[in-house]
Amino acid sequence: MASSLIGKVREYLPDEVNLVERAYEFAAQAHRGQRRKSGQLFLEHPLRTAMALADLRLDADTIAAALLHDVPEDCGITLKEIETKFNPRVAKLVDGVTKLNKLTSRVETEEIRSKLQAENLRKMLMATAEDLGVILIKLADRLDNMRSLGALPLDKRLTIAHETLEIYAPLAHRLGIWRIKWQLEDLAFRYLEPEQYHRVARLVAGKRVERESFINEISQILCQELDKASIKNKVFGRPKHIYSIYQKIDKYTAQGKDFNDIHDLFALRVLTNSVSDCYKALGVIHSLWHPIFEEFDDFIANPKDNGYSSLHTTVIYNTTTPLEIQIRTYDMHQVAEYGIAAHWRYKEGKADARFDKELAWVRQLVDWKEELDSEEFLESVKSDVLSDRVFVSTPKGEIKDLPKGATPLDFAFRVHTDLGYRCIGAKVNGKLKSLNYILKNGDVVEIIAGKKDRGPSLDWLNSELGYVKSSHARTKIRQWFKKQERGQCVATGKQIWDKEIKRLGINLNNVDKAISSFGYSNPDDLFFALGCGSLSVSQIALKLNTELESAQEGIGLLPTPARISPVGIKVLGVGDLLTRLANCCHPLPGDKIIGYITQGRGITVHNRNCLNIVNEMEKERLIPVEWGNVEQVYPVTVQVDAWDRVGLVRDISAIVAEEGVNLIGVNMAPQNDNLTSLDFTLEVKSAAQLAKIISKASVVWNVISVVRKGGTDVNPETSSGQ
């Protein structure tokens, strides 16, 4: 393997290959006799890591650092020695990767692990802002570690696989490195969902001959037509990989379709010599087959932020079969496969405007590090950078990518912070839209700006109103209020207190209770927090109601609630709160949930689609909540409608038992014509566990339907769950 690495580097860096040779010899000596948990020689890991980077045709320093990246931690060799034997940059790259390894190797509680993950990501992005080589080494390192993950205990395998799918694969995607991205996704998916992974793999294998025959037929037709048009070309199939196919199957299943309805498991890719030939090829394709114009994207005229350029079109073949086709030049193809690494070369002391633009999102995140704590930073990265994206444009055609679900307000803050502050309206595709309108791919967005001194509205921070999706926009809005004159914020906060608190049922003659509850020293501090947006009315009402309830319980005025879940539910911005699960909809871990502030009885947790919540008029009583550490069981009722027969209850009860779920009650209500309706009350751990039971029960002989009950009452204040 070493000779293959040296040979590959010599092909494109003949004058610098000596550095890589010396790094290999040094690493071989340092790791002599060491083996990994899989039994492999330790040296094989840095060699494979370096080979992956050589495949990206990276510089000699980065490849040398990849060979040496485990030497300080595992061999007791100092960074000073590495700097002396090689150069300062190699040592700095090794140092950056080593620090990341130390963070991820610590085993702590889940809460601490989450904070370490956030700090790890923060450090990695800070290092990337200085030198892209750090993150490229780390991605190659993670890819090789995923290939040998089976040697680790199950809990570590799952932790690493989850982190890979949540952080590293999206990072590779954000950098445009498709070749690494899809491998990380498939490997992580294999360990996280082994049954689903092998199911998809079998489905794909079963259709392989049919798909390849189809692609060969189409390719020959297209090649002939492009040749007739004197367009030099290369046409080949583009395979979709296991995880992406799984996501597509999931989407199709929700639409009532199955695997056989997925026609684009293999798409076509056309490579040409020039941009003009790309557009000529597009014309040929559209003359051959009918195009679906809604599926057309021109990423040549408007490249993505990671440098990706291509023409995307979907056509209908033989009147029924949709066919995806990507058209690009050979240079564009290199960028599409290798992303930013395809044209990145480290040049010390030399600025490169192109890469400054492509890495602007990294530097922006580094700027946030002083504004956000670790958990907020991790959430910002996940929602604003690593999440699914939507691509929209300015009226001048400049593409802006935003997190999926973004609004015109998110767009305004993405263009410029000041534009966000002055935003009073928006036009989408030439039509006026509300500021909480959810943008779609291809939308053209025009922001209507007001006077310069207008400033944002506090309503924009209310998550239930849906004005902003991105953490970036929320942060900037909060900053604006914090920067306003203290007197103005205090006055605003006082108005909010006088107007809203009483309406929420808080019966207090003064603010002393609120001041002590939140640790403020005087009323002005409390009003300032309210006025600048760092504290919400809902948080105050919730905290005061809970403390009042606790005090009343202490003197026996109120009964203890039937269900209290202080550990299983997290309430945004407030801790130690009394919470209970609504009996009207019986939310389960995995469901999307929302909190409802009651008068004097803490908060009740509902499903987001519960009719009580949908029809609730006092939206200010709603507060964001999420599932925390939920190691307990939850009661839920499942209604089974079926044709009655001997053994029906036995068969369904057996399915419940197979899933390790406790059955605590069965009620039967005979209907007409031998129909029966049975209510099974179960104690389950999550919505996912319940979904398995429903899925299996649905195929039992004579069963007509199986549904989860709940969510039909329409008065949250009087519901028995509150």
XYZ file of C-alpha atoms in Angstrom:
722
model
C 0.000 0.000 0.000
C 2.875 2.360 0.762
C 4.291 1.995 -2.748
C 0.836 2.704 -4.214
C 0.570 5.883 -2.140
C 4.040 7.110 -3.110
C 3.392 6.286 -6.761
C 0.080 8.157 -6.789
C 1.606 11.277 -5.192
C 4.561 11.159 -7.589
C 2.121 11.349 -10.532
C 0.974 14.863 -9.659
C 3.612 16.130 -7.152
C 6.953 14.774 -8.426
C 8.937 17.557 -6.738
C 7.302 17.097 -3.313
C 6.955 13.325 -3.033
C 10.066 13.132 -0.843
C 8.161 14.748 2.040
C 5.510 12.017 1.862
C 8.176 9.288 1.716
C 9.883 10.661 4.838
C 6.549 10.936 6.662
C 5.741 7.309 5.853
C 9.132 6.074 7.078
C 8.760 8.104 10.292
C 5.220 6.785 10.925
C 6.277 3.192 10.159
C 9.046 3.396 12.746
C 6.810 5.069 15.349
C 3.945 2.546 14.962
C 6.183 -0.518 14.734
C 4.468 -3.517 16.390
C 1.218 -1.648 17.168
C -2.135 -3.179 16.206
C -5.694 -1.848 16.204
C -8.618 -3.548 17.968
C -9.519 -5.191 14.663
C -6.128 -6.945 14.689
C -4.765 -4.939 11.755
C -1.363 -3.295 11.882
C -1.827 0.244 13.182
C 0.149 1.700 10.291
C -2.513 0.543 7.826
C -4.980 3.134 9.148
C -2.849 6.266 8.519
C -1.814 4.760 5.174
C -5.435 4.361 4.067
C -6.245 7.839 5.375
C -3.382 9.302 3.345
C -4.427 7.288 0.270
C -7.950 8.749 0.435
C -6.427 12.238 0.420
C -4.087 11.350 -2.433
C -7.186 10.269 -4.381
C -8.332 13.871 -3.897
C -4.900 14.981 -5.199
C -4.135 17.051 -2.111
C -0.829 18.716 -1.287
C 2.180 16.930 0.225
C 1.883 18.635 3.645
C -1.684 17.397 4.128
C -0.844 13.839 3.054
C 2.230 13.804 5.312
C 0.106 15.026 8.238
C -2.409 12.245 7.537
C 0.398 9.671 7.820
C 1.504 11.223 11.115
C -1.852 12.150 12.662
C -1.834 9.360 15.313
C 1.873 9.579 16.159
C 1.716 12.117 19.054
C -1.200 10.405 20.806
C -0.145 6.770 20.366
C 3.640 6.891 20.150
C 4.676 9.621 22.591
C 6.336 11.775 19.930
C 6.064 15.535 20.452
C 4.796 18.092 17.981
C 8.146 19.857 18.290
C 9.867 16.749 16.887
C 7.423 16.657 13.983
C 7.993 20.343 13.274
C 11.776 19.853 13.338
C 11.756 16.801 11.052
C 9.147 18.162 8.623
C 7.791 21.728 8.786
C 5.548 23.958 10.951
C 2.427 23.416 8.834
C 2.630 19.612 9.033
C 2.975 19.906 12.812
C 0.026 22.296 13.009
C -2.182 19.983 10.960
C -1.242 17.013 13.154
C -1.940 19.088 16.256
C -5.387 20.070 14.969
C -6.417 16.475 14.241
C -4.919 15.178 17.519
C -6.932 17.658 19.600
C -10.115 16.514 17.901
C -9.298 12.851 18.570
C -8.771 13.584 22.264
C -12.165 15.209 22.544
C -14.101 12.415 20.853
C -12.317 9.620 22.692
C -13.519 10.663 26.147
C -16.390 8.597 27.521
C -18.794 10.615 29.656
C -22.509 10.935 30.338
C -24.833 11.687 27.431
C -25.104 15.340 28.480
C -21.329 15.769 28.677
C -20.857 13.840 25.438
C -23.209 16.275 23.697
C -21.221 19.239 24.993
C -17.966 17.570 23.949
C -19.384 16.977 20.493
C -20.291 20.651 20.245
C -16.840 21.709 21.415
C -15.246 19.209 19.042
C -17.158 20.649 16.106
C -16.344 24.189 17.178
C -12.617 23.415 17.296
C -12.734 21.597 13.966
C -14.398 24.532 12.238
C -12.003 27.006 13.835
C -9.074 24.951 12.548
C -10.726 24.673 9.131
C -11.054 28.449 8.901
C -7.255 28.616 9.217
C -6.393 25.565 7.102
C -8.831 23.392 5.163
C -6.417 20.472 5.493
C -7.568 19.755 9.070
C -11.132 18.888 8.133
C -10.038 16.964 5.034
C -7.744 14.762 7.141
C -10.509 14.291 9.707
C -13.035 13.258 7.040
C -10.607 10.718 5.553
C -9.756 9.502 9.070
C -13.447 9.064 9.923
C -14.091 7.240 6.636
C -11.422 4.632 7.377
C -12.550 4.272 10.998
C -16.110 3.625 9.800
C -14.849 0.803 7.579
C -13.427 -0.999 10.631
C -16.181 -0.013 13.079
C -17.282 -3.608 13.607
C -14.337 -4.244 15.931
C -15.770 -1.874 18.579
C -18.425 -2.628 21.245
C -22.028 -2.040 20.170
C -22.559 1.161 22.177
C -19.453 2.786 20.701
C -20.405 1.657 17.197
C -23.803 3.299 17.500
C -22.399 6.512 19.001
C -19.782 6.899 16.261
C -22.223 5.964 13.484
C -24.791 8.472 14.753
C -22.181 11.241 14.918
C -21.011 10.335 11.412
C -24.498 10.582 9.926
C -25.348 13.727 11.876
C -22.088 15.690 11.567
C -19.402 14.269 9.279
C -21.478 13.218 6.255
C -23.286 16.597 6.150
C -19.919 18.365 6.478
C -18.584 16.409 3.503
C -21.744 17.368 1.609
C -21.359 21.052 2.577
C -17.793 20.951 1.246
C -19.047 19.253 -1.905
C -16.982 16.080 -1.420
C -19.585 13.653 -2.764
C -17.208 10.689 -2.927
C -16.635 10.760 0.839
C -20.148 11.897 1.723
C -22.029 8.921 0.255
C -19.604 6.386 1.741
C -19.988 7.888 5.230
C -23.787 7.803 4.883
C -23.918 4.194 3.724
C -21.501 2.966 6.409
C -23.313 4.810 9.209
C -26.705 3.596 7.968
C -25.402 0.016 7.934
C -24.687 0.141 11.686
C -27.624 2.305 12.774
C -30.330 0.436 10.821
C -28.834 -2.943 9.794
C -32.185 -4.530 8.883
C -33.219 -1.611 6.691
C -29.751 -1.436 5.137
C -29.799 -5.080 4.056
C -33.433 -4.836 2.916
C -32.596 -1.950 0.565
C -29.427 -3.715 -0.601
C -31.469 -6.808 -1.526
C -34.073 -4.722 -3.357
C -31.394 -2.932 -5.364
C -29.587 -6.172 -6.199
C -32.832 -7.739 -7.405
C -33.377 -4.952 -9.950
C -29.751 -4.580 -11.029
C -29.893 -6.383 -14.396
C -33.102 -4.594 -15.402
C -31.718 -1.154 -14.456
C -28.371 -1.665 -16.186
C -30.124 -2.784 -19.374
C -32.342 0.307 -19.210
C -29.380 2.672 -18.702
C -27.362 1.070 -21.509
C -30.286 1.464 -23.904
C -30.809 5.136 -23.019
C -27.074 5.910 -23.091
C -26.674 4.518 -26.608
C -29.595 6.577 -27.914
C -28.289 9.776 -26.310
C -24.673 9.228 -27.421
C -25.787 8.792 -31.021
C -27.829 11.997 -30.968
C -25.029 14.007 -29.322
C -22.546 12.693 -31.886
C -24.889 13.802 -34.685
C -24.859 17.286 -33.142
C -21.008 17.225 -33.098
C -20.918 17.383 -29.295
C -18.023 15.399 -27.850
C -19.425 13.555 -24.871
C -19.256 10.826 -22.304
C -22.568 9.376 -21.101
C -22.865 6.979 -18.185
C -25.238 5.902 -15.444
C -25.197 7.582 -12.060
C -25.936 5.074 -9.289
C -27.846 6.169 -6.223
C -26.395 4.709 -3.059
C -28.026 2.664 -0.298
C -28.822 5.498 2.120
C -30.141 7.851 -0.572
C -32.321 5.028 -1.937
C -33.627 4.363 1.586
C -34.586 8.039 1.916
C -36.356 7.906 -1.442
C -38.227 4.716 -0.464
C -39.302 6.422 2.759
C -40.625 9.367 0.744
C -42.427 7.119 -1.753
C -43.967 5.019 1.031
C -45.513 8.164 2.513
C -47.087 8.761 -0.924
C -48.544 5.234 -1.034
C -45.987 3.973 -3.568
C -43.501 1.122 -3.367
C -39.969 0.333 -4.530
C -41.090 -0.595 -8.040
C -42.329 2.986 -8.548
C -38.816 4.420 -8.138
C -37.553 4.873 -11.684
C -34.541 7.096 -10.960
C -32.362 4.717 -8.947
C -29.969 5.143 -11.850
C -29.803 8.543 -13.504
C -27.743 9.640 -16.488
C -24.730 11.900 -16.412
C -23.409 13.653 -19.523
C -19.875 15.094 -19.615
C -18.833 17.600 -22.289
C -15.764 19.695 -23.110
C -17.245 23.162 -22.629
C -20.054 25.154 -21.040
C -21.556 25.923 -24.447
C -21.657 22.186 -25.197
C -23.563 21.637 -21.939
C -26.372 23.895 -23.131
C -26.281 22.363 -26.624
C -26.589 18.902 -25.052
C -29.561 20.141 -23.024
C -31.265 21.178 -26.250
C -30.642 17.752 -27.792
C -32.061 15.990 -24.723
C -35.206 18.145 -24.670
C -35.743 17.462 -28.369
C -35.547 13.705 -27.709
C -37.773 13.464 -24.644
C -40.426 15.657 -23.063
C -38.919 17.718 -20.196
C -40.512 18.336 -16.809
C -39.686 22.033 -16.551
C -40.408 22.207 -12.817
C -37.471 19.834 -12.299
C -34.937 21.953 -14.235
C -32.058 23.635 -12.366
C -29.224 25.687 -13.848
C -26.323 25.432 -11.416
C -23.903 26.557 -14.126
C -25.331 30.070 -14.242
C -25.890 29.965 -10.478
C -23.353 27.627 -8.803
C -23.982 26.363 -5.279
C -21.950 27.797 -2.408
C -19.677 24.734 -2.375
C -18.713 25.340 -6.018
C -21.017 22.716 -7.531
C -22.031 23.427 -11.147
C -24.265 21.365 -13.445
C -27.432 21.435 -15.470
C -30.162 19.250 -13.944
C -33.147 18.171 -15.987
C -35.792 15.445 -15.747
C -37.444 14.070 -18.875
C -40.145 11.492 -19.593
C -38.919 8.405 -21.464
C -41.454 6.232 -23.311
C -44.303 8.449 -22.004
C -44.179 6.943 -18.486
C -40.667 6.764 -17.054
C -39.053 9.857 -15.470
C -35.311 10.044 -16.107
C -32.876 12.347 -14.281
C -30.010 13.732 -16.360
C -27.074 15.845 -15.173
C -24.966 17.727 -17.728
C -21.557 19.165 -16.855
C -18.021 19.683 -18.127
C -15.156 17.430 -17.060
C -13.854 20.167 -14.751
C -17.289 20.550 -13.174
C -17.378 16.793 -12.677
C -14.128 16.916 -10.702
C -15.591 19.587 -8.432
C -18.847 17.640 -8.068
C -17.004 14.481 -6.977
C -14.249 16.029 -4.869
C -15.815 19.350 -3.899
C -13.601 22.090 -2.612
C -10.673 19.644 -2.537
C -10.755 19.377 -6.343
C -9.180 22.791 -6.821
C -7.755 23.589 -3.379
C -4.036 23.850 -2.900
C -2.459 25.287 0.220
C -0.466 28.444 -0.483
C 0.961 30.051 2.630
C 0.399 33.772 2.928
C -1.601 34.041 -0.296
C -5.241 35.045 -0.249
C -7.650 33.386 -2.641
C -10.917 35.245 -3.126
C -12.610 32.153 -4.558
C -11.935 30.062 -1.469
C -12.712 32.951 0.858
C -16.189 32.923 -0.669
C -16.573 29.147 -0.560
C -15.476 28.982 3.091
C -17.398 32.076 4.189
C -19.900 29.870 6.057
C -17.050 28.376 8.115
C -15.734 31.794 9.095
C -19.238 32.922 9.949
C -19.575 30.002 12.352
C -16.235 30.890 13.927
C -17.578 34.410 14.506
C -20.556 32.905 16.345
C -18.332 31.085 18.830
C -18.233 34.101 21.144
C -21.986 34.635 20.937
C -23.289 31.122 21.647
C -22.663 28.467 24.268
C -21.644 24.969 23.156
C -25.158 23.542 22.831
C -26.463 26.621 20.994
C -23.468 26.469 18.671
C -24.070 22.787 17.874
C -27.733 23.477 17.178
C -26.825 26.428 14.934
C -24.434 24.308 12.898
C -26.962 21.498 12.520
C -29.862 23.764 11.550
C -28.088 26.432 9.503
C -25.235 24.533 7.852
C -25.674 20.758 7.969
C -29.431 20.489 7.500
C -31.321 19.998 4.239
C -31.119 23.120 2.117
C -33.463 25.185 -0.022
C -32.023 27.295 -2.857
C -33.627 30.636 -3.671
C -32.372 33.719 -5.475
C -32.365 37.496 -5.346
C -34.087 39.441 -8.160
C -30.606 39.820 -9.716
C -30.168 36.036 -9.851
C -27.756 35.584 -6.933
C -28.342 32.169 -5.337
C -28.776 31.960 -1.560
C -28.969 28.633 0.248
C -30.998 28.450 3.446
C -32.095 25.702 5.831
C -35.196 23.870 4.625
C -38.281 25.578 6.067
C -36.685 29.033 5.863
C -38.802 32.161 5.424
C -38.365 35.549 3.694
C -37.027 36.859 7.015
C -34.297 34.202 7.032
C -33.495 35.252 3.469
C -33.271 38.922 4.483
C -30.807 38.173 7.278
C -28.847 35.892 4.929
C -28.415 38.773 2.459
C -27.463 41.344 5.103
C -28.162 41.791 8.798
C -29.334 45.383 8.298
C -31.807 44.262 5.628
C -33.245 41.785 8.114
C -33.654 44.493 10.752
C -35.508 46.766 8.303
C -37.636 44.059 6.671
C -41.357 44.929 6.594
C -42.535 42.686 3.773
C -41.525 40.378 0.950
C -42.381 39.441 -2.605
C -41.878 35.846 -3.701
C -41.951 35.292 -7.460
C -43.413 38.778 -7.821
C -46.280 38.252 -5.365
C -46.600 39.632 -1.846
C -46.149 36.932 0.791
C -46.218 36.911 4.585
C -42.885 37.007 6.389
C -43.460 33.475 7.722
C -44.093 32.034 4.244
C -42.003 28.860 3.746
C -39.681 29.252 0.767
C -39.294 26.582 -1.916
C -36.465 25.747 -4.292
C -36.275 28.210 -7.177
C -38.227 31.013 -5.483
C -37.138 34.555 -6.356
C -37.303 36.658 -3.197
C -37.454 40.444 -2.990
C -37.354 42.087 0.441
C -39.334 45.264 1.136
C -37.324 47.383 3.590
C -38.628 50.099 5.888
C -36.907 53.020 7.554
C -33.399 52.462 8.836
C -34.367 52.947 12.495
C -37.313 50.540 12.396
C -35.713 47.469 13.990
C -37.090 43.916 14.340
C -40.219 42.796 16.149
C -40.166 40.652 19.282
C -42.785 38.460 17.594
C -40.038 37.246 15.266
C -38.545 35.325 18.195
C -41.796 33.461 18.893
C -41.145 29.986 17.476
C -44.872 29.231 17.300
C -45.394 32.072 14.816
C -42.758 30.632 12.479
C -41.081 33.851 11.383
C -37.516 32.531 11.386
C -36.033 29.056 10.930
C -32.297 29.745 10.989
C -30.314 30.110 14.197
C -28.385 32.886 12.458
C -31.491 35.062 12.109
C -32.607 34.381 15.694
C -29.158 35.309 17.007
C -29.099 38.588 15.082
C -32.591 39.522 16.277
C -31.623 38.891 19.904
C -28.443 40.913 19.429
C -30.425 43.881 18.154
C -32.577 44.016 21.252
C -29.573 43.580 23.537
C -27.794 46.505 21.864
C -30.695 48.917 22.312
C -30.489 51.497 25.073
C -31.184 49.887 28.393
C -33.893 52.410 29.200
C -35.798 51.579 26.020
C -35.603 47.852 26.684
C -36.680 48.308 30.298
C -39.678 50.366 29.176
C -40.601 47.785 26.548
C -40.283 44.989 29.097
C -42.480 46.841 31.588
C -45.168 47.241 28.914
C -44.987 43.544 28.111
C -45.294 42.660 31.805
C -48.296 44.931 32.397
C -50.087 43.789 29.252
C -49.401 40.061 29.091
C -48.706 38.589 32.532
C -52.162 39.176 33.976
C -53.752 37.815 30.799
C -51.885 34.557 31.382
C -53.390 34.104 34.823
C -50.505 35.240 37.039
C -52.031 36.919 40.074
C -49.181 38.903 41.649
C -49.186 42.374 43.178
C -45.510 42.927 42.369
C -42.612 41.395 40.465
C -40.570 40.278 43.484
C -41.411 36.610 42.933
C -40.325 36.746 39.310
C -37.120 38.583 40.208
C -36.053 35.952 42.738
C -37.157 33.037 40.553
C -34.867 34.058 37.696
C -31.987 35.362 39.788
C -32.306 39.061 38.942
C -31.375 41.716 41.483
C -34.097 44.280 40.720
C -37.219 44.831 38.575
C -35.324 46.719 35.867
C -33.094 43.700 35.215
C -36.176 41.531 34.739
C -37.871 44.081 32.467
C -34.650 44.499 30.474
C -34.496 40.748 29.836
C -38.131 40.821 28.703
C -37.609 43.882 26.536
C -34.477 42.643 24.757
C -35.938 39.220 24.020
C -33.672 37.033 26.151
C -36.625 36.100 28.395
C -40.176 35.395 27.250
C -43.522 35.924 28.924
C -44.222 32.205 28.554
C -41.073 31.325 30.487
C -42.008 33.662 33.337
C -45.603 32.440 33.512
C -44.477 28.843 33.433
C -41.904 29.275 36.184
C -44.241 31.209 38.475
C -47.156 28.825 37.973
C -44.933 25.850 38.771
C -43.528 27.401 41.948
C -47.000 28.426 43.055
C -48.252 24.900 42.511
C -45.322 23.407 44.412
C -45.981 25.709 47.362
C -49.661 24.815 47.412
C -48.896 21.117 47.254
C -46.556 21.556 50.224
C -49.455 22.665 52.441
C -51.887 20.116 51.021
C -54.059 22.449 48.962
C -53.591 20.616 45.654
C -53.474 16.884 44.894
C -50.326 15.388 43.407
C -50.760 15.100 39.633
C -51.176 11.628 38.174
C -48.221 11.863 35.801
C -45.134 14.015 36.388
C -42.207 13.812 33.994
C -39.491 16.214 35.217
C -36.695 14.193 33.587
C -38.355 13.203 30.327
C -39.338 16.681 29.120
C -37.101 19.702 28.510
C -38.747 23.136 28.524
C -37.000 25.838 26.517
C -35.133 28.244 28.756
C -36.509 27.065 32.113
C -35.550 24.159 34.350
C -37.155 22.234 37.226
C -40.699 22.528 35.952
C -43.763 20.433 36.645
C -44.842 18.731 33.435
C -47.399 16.091 32.593
C -48.494 14.279 29.451
C -51.911 15.127 28.020
C -54.505 12.367 28.257
C -56.252 13.606 25.125
C -53.434 12.664 22.730
C -50.966 10.604 24.838
C -47.684 11.846 23.290
C -44.824 9.344 23.067
C -41.044 9.813 22.756
C -40.412 10.382 19.073
C -43.602 12.426 18.572
C -43.313 16.145 17.841
C -44.559 17.854 20.991
C -45.519 21.275 22.336
C -46.119 22.526 25.881
C -49.304 24.254 27.067
C -49.083 26.575 30.100
C -51.970 25.918 32.480
C -53.151 28.224 35.242
C -51.512 27.021 38.431
C -50.798 23.455 37.240
C -47.483 23.564 35.389
C -47.461 22.606 31.730
C -49.173 19.865 29.805
C -47.338 18.231 26.921
C -49.351 17.584 23.736
C -48.736 16.200 20.296
C -48.193 19.129 17.926
C -51.132 17.942 15.794
C -53.473 17.434 18.754
C -56.791 19.178 18.073
C -56.572 20.870 21.458
C -53.427 22.632 20.290
C -54.511 23.216 16.700
C -57.708 24.918 17.897
C -56.125 26.765 20.823
C -56.811 30.502 20.557
C -54.294 31.728 23.173
C -51.121 30.889 21.269
C -49.016 32.736 23.848
C -49.695 29.843 26.239
C -47.747 27.481 23.990
C -44.065 26.933 24.710
C -41.434 24.811 22.949
C -40.546 21.533 24.680
C -38.566 18.487 23.648
C -37.980 14.951 24.851
C -35.084 14.566 27.238
C -33.864 11.369 28.904
C -36.990 9.209 28.587
C -36.208 5.812 30.148
C -39.803 5.008 31.125
C -43.035 3.624 29.640
C -46.091 5.561 28.488
C -49.730 4.430 28.222
C -51.339 4.594 24.798
C -54.493 3.101 23.308
C -54.650 1.419 19.909
C -57.990 0.836 18.189
C -58.286 -2.296 16.041
C -61.287 -2.651 13.726
C -61.720 -6.191 12.379
C -64.081 -8.967 11.312
C -64.638 -10.949 14.488
C -63.207 -14.467 14.699
C -61.912 -16.965 17.246
C -58.342 -16.146 18.304
C -58.325 -12.501 17.144
C -57.418 -11.042 20.556
C -54.874 -13.828 21.104
C -53.081 -13.092 17.808
C -52.823 -9.360 18.456
C -51.775 -9.902 22.081
C -48.994 -12.201 20.848
C -47.624 -9.404 18.647
C -47.612 -7.040 21.626
C -45.763 -9.616 23.727
C -43.184 -10.236 20.977
C -42.218 -6.551 21.120
C -41.699 -6.753 24.887
C -44.615 -4.401 25.558
C -46.981 -4.665 28.522
C -50.698 -5.008 27.663
C -52.678 -3.394 30.490
C -56.217 -3.494 29.127
C -58.543 -4.647 26.327
C -62.043 -3.316 25.635
C -64.299 -4.799 22.946
C -67.273 -3.098 21.293
C -69.143 -5.415 18.843
C -70.496 -3.651 15.763
C -73.017 -4.705 13.123
C -72.514 -7.568 10.644
C -69.850 -9.415 12.668
C -67.609 -6.317 12.853
C -65.844 -5.588 16.124
C -63.787 -2.718 17.508
C -61.117 -3.466 20.121
C -59.178 -0.959 22.218
C -55.784 -2.267 23.386
C -54.112 -0.155 26.087
C -50.342 -0.620 26.031
C -47.301 0.695 27.885
C -44.667 1.576 25.286
C -41.286 3.319 25.355
C -41.555 5.328 22.137
C -43.577 6.149 19.063
C -41.218 3.956 17.045
C -42.000 0.920 19.219
C -45.716 1.591 18.831
C -45.340 1.944 15.054
C -43.837 -1.566 14.862
C -46.789 -3.029 16.735
C -49.312 -1.209 14.529
C -47.484 -2.349 11.395
C -47.507 -6.011 12.462
C -51.084 -5.946 13.739
C -52.302 -4.436 10.458
C -51.514 -7.638 8.553
C -53.229 -10.011 11.002
C -55.997 -12.050 9.338
C -59.409 -10.271 9.342
C -57.980 -6.958 10.622
C -59.372 -3.947 8.719
C -57.494 -1.069 10.357
C -55.202 -0.289 13.289
C -54.926 3.301 14.541
C -53.501 5.101 17.534
C -56.224 6.864 19.496
C -56.065 10.375 20.939
C -56.050 14.032 19.974
C -59.782 14.519 19.386
C -60.848 16.597 22.424
C -61.054 20.319 21.821
C -60.613 22.045 25.162
C -57.056 21.989 26.486
C -57.906 23.873 29.654
C -60.540 21.345 30.759
C -59.010 18.216 29.241
C -58.382 15.477 31.796
C -54.727 15.533 30.805
C -54.174 18.995 32.239
